[in-house]
Short mmCIF file of the C-alpha atoms (twelve columns), coordinates in Angstrom:
data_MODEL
# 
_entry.id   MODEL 
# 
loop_
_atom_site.group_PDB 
_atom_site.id 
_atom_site.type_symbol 
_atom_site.label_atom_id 
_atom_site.label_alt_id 
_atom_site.label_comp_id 
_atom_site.label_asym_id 
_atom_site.label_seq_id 
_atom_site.Cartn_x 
_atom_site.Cartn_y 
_atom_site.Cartn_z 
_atom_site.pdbx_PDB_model_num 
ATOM 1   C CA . UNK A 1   16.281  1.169   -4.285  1 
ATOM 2   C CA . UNK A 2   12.813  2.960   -4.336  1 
ATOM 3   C CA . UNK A 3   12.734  6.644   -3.794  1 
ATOM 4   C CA . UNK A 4   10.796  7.160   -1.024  1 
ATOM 5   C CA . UNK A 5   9.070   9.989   -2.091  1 
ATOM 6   C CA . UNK A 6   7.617   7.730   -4.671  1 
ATOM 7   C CA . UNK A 7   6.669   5.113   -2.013  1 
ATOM 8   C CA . UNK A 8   5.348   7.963   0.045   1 
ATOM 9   C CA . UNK A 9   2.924   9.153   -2.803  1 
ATOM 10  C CA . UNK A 10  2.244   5.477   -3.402  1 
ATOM 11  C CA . UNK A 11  1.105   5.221   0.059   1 
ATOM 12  C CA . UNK A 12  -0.777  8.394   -0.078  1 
ATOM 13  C CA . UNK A 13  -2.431  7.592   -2.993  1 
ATOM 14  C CA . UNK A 14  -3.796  4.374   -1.621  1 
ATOM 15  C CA . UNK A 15  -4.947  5.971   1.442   1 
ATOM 16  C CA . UNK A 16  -6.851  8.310   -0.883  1 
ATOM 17  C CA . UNK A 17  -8.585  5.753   -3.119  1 
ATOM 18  C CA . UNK A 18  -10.080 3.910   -0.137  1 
ATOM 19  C CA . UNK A 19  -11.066 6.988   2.080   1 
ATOM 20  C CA . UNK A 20  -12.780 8.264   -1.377  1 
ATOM 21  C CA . UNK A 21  -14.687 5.331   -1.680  1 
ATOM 22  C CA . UNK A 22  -15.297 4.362   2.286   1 
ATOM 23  C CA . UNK A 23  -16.550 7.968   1.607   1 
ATOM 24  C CA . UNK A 24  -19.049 7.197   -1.387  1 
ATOM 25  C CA . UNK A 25  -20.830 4.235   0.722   1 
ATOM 26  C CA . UNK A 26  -24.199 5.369   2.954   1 
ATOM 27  C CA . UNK A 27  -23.892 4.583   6.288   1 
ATOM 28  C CA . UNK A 28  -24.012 6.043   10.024  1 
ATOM 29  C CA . UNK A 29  -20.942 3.874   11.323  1 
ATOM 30  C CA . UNK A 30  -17.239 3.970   9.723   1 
ATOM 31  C CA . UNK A 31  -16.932 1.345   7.670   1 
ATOM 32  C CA . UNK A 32  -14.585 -2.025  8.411   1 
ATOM 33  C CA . UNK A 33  -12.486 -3.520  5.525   1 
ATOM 34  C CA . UNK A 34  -12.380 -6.848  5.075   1 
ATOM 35  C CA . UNK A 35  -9.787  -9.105  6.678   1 
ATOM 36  C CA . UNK A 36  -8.505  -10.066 3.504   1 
ATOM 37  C CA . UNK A 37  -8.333  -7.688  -0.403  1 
ATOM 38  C CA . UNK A 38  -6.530  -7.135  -3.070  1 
ATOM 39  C CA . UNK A 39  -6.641  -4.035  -4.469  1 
ATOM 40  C CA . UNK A 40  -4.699  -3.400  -7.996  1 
ATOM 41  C CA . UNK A 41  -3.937  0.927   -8.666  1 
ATOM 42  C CA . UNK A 42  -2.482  2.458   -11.650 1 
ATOM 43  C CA . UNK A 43  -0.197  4.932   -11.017 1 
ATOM 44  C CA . UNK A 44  -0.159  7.881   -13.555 1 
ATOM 45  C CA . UNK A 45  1.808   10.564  -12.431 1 
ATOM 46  C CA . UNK A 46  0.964   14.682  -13.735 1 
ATOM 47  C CA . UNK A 47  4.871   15.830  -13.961 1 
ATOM 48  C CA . UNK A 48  7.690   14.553  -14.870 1 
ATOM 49  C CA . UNK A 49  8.640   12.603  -11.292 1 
ATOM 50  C CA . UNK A 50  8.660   9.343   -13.032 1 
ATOM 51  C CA . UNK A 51  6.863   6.619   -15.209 1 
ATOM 52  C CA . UNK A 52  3.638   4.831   -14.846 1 
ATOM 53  C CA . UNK A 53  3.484   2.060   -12.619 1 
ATOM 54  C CA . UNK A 54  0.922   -0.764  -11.854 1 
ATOM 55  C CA . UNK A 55  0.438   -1.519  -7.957  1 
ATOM 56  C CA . UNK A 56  -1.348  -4.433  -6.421  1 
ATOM 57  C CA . UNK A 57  -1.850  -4.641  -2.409  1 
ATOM 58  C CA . UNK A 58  -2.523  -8.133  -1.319  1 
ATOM 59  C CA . UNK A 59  -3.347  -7.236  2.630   1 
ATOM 60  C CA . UNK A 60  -4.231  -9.843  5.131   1 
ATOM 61  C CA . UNK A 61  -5.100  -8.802  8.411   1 
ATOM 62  C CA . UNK A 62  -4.716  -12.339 10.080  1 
ATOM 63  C CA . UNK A 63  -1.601  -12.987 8.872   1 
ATOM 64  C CA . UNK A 64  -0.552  -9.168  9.796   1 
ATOM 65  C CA . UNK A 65  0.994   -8.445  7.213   1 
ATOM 66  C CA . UNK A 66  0.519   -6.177  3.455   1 
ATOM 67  C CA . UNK A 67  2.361   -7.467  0.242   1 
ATOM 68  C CA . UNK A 68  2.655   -4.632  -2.076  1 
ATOM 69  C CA . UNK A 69  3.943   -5.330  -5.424  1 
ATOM 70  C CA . UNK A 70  5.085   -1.985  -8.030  1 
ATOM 71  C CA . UNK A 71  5.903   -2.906  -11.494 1 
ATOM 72  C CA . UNK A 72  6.680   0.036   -13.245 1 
ATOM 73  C CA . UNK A 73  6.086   0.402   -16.643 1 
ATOM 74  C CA . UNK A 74  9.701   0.813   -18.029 1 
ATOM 75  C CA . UNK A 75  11.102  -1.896  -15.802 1 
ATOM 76  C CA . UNK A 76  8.457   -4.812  -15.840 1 
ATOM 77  C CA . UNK A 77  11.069  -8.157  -14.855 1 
ATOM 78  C CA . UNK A 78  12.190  -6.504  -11.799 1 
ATOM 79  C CA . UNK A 79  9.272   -5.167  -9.595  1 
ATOM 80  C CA . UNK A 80  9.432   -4.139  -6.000  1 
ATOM 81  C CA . UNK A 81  7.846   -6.154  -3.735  1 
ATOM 82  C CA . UNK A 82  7.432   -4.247  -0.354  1 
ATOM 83  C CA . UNK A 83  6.328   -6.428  2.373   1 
ATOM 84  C CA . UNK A 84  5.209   -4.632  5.255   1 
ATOM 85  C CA . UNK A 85  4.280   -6.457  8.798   1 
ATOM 86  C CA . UNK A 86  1.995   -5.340  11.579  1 
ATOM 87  C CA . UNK A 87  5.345   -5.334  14.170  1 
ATOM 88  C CA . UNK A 88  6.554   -2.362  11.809  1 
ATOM 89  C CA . UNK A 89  8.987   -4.202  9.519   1 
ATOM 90  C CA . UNK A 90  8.991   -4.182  5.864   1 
ATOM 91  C CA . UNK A 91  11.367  -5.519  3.210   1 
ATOM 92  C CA . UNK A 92  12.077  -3.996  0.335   1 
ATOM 93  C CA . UNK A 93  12.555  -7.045  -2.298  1 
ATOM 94  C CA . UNK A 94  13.958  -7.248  -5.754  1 
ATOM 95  C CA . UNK A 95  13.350  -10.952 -7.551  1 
ATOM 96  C CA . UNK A 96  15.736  -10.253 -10.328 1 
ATOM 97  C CA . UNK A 97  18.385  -8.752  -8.761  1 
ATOM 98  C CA . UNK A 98  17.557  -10.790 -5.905  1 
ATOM 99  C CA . UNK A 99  18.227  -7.923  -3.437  1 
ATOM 100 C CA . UNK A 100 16.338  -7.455  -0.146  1 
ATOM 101 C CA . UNK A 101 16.441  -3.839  2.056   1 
ATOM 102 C CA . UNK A 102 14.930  -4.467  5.448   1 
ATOM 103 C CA . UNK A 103 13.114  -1.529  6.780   1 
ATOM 104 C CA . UNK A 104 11.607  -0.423  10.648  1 
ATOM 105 C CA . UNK A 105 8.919   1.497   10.862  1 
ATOM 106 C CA . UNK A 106 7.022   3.638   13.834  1 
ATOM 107 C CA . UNK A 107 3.769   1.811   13.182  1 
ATOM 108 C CA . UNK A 108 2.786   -1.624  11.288  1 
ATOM 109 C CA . UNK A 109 -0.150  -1.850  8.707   1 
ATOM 110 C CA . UNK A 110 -3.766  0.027   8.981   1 
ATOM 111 C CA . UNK A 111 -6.071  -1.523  11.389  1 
ATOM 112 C CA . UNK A 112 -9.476  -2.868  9.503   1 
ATOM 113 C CA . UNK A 113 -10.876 -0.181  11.474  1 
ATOM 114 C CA . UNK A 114 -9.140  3.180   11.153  1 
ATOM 115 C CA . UNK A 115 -11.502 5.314   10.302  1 
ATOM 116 C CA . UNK A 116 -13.510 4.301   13.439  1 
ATOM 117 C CA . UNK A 117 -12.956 7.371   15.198  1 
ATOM 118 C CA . UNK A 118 -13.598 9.391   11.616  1 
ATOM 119 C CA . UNK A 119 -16.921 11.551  11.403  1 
ATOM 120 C CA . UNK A 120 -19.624 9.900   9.102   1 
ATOM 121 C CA . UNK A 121 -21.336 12.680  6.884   1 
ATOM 122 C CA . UNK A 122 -24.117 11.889  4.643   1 
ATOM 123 C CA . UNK A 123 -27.326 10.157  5.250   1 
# 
């Protein structure tokens, strides 16, 4: 079972790469992600909370849905694959073991445009 504190900085951190870089791009409108990424992160935490990880976000807007995969480093056969749907569910699934934790959450994935009602500073 994943800590959620870890899945909450996991979150967070995802959040952060792709306002930093919506950030870097000129333009006067919020940008619009594409209805279908991947995006692959490499998580290196600064203390001692836990290992390094690798995380890859397959989301698909269509389909409504975000599969995110976390392999950690010390634990590579049995990665968490968290698939979260636009209706608020996720499930938390182990292939090894196998295991599967559903989940309900208050809201379903980010919309392609949520920083739409963001201020755009810059040029």
């Amino acid at each position: 079972r994943i800590d959620p504190r870890i899945m909450l900085k996991t979150v967070l951190a995802l959040v952060v790469t792709v306002s930093v870089a919506l950030a870097a791009c000129p333009t006067t409108q919020p940008p619009v992600w594409p209805e279908r990424f991947v995006i692959v992160q490499r998580r290196i935490p600064d203390d001692q909370s836990g290992g390094n990880s690798t995380t890859v976000t397959y989301y698909d807007w269509p389909a409504q849905a975000n599969l995110i995969v976390i392999t950690d480093d010390q634990q590579e056969s049995n990665p968490l694959w968290d698939l979260e749907l636009g209706s608020g569910h996720s499930y938390y699934y182990y292939p090894l073991s196998e295991t599967c934790t559903p989940m309900k959450f208050p809201v379903g994935i980010l919309r392609r445009d949520w920083l739409g009602e963001a201020p755009v500073f810059g040029p």
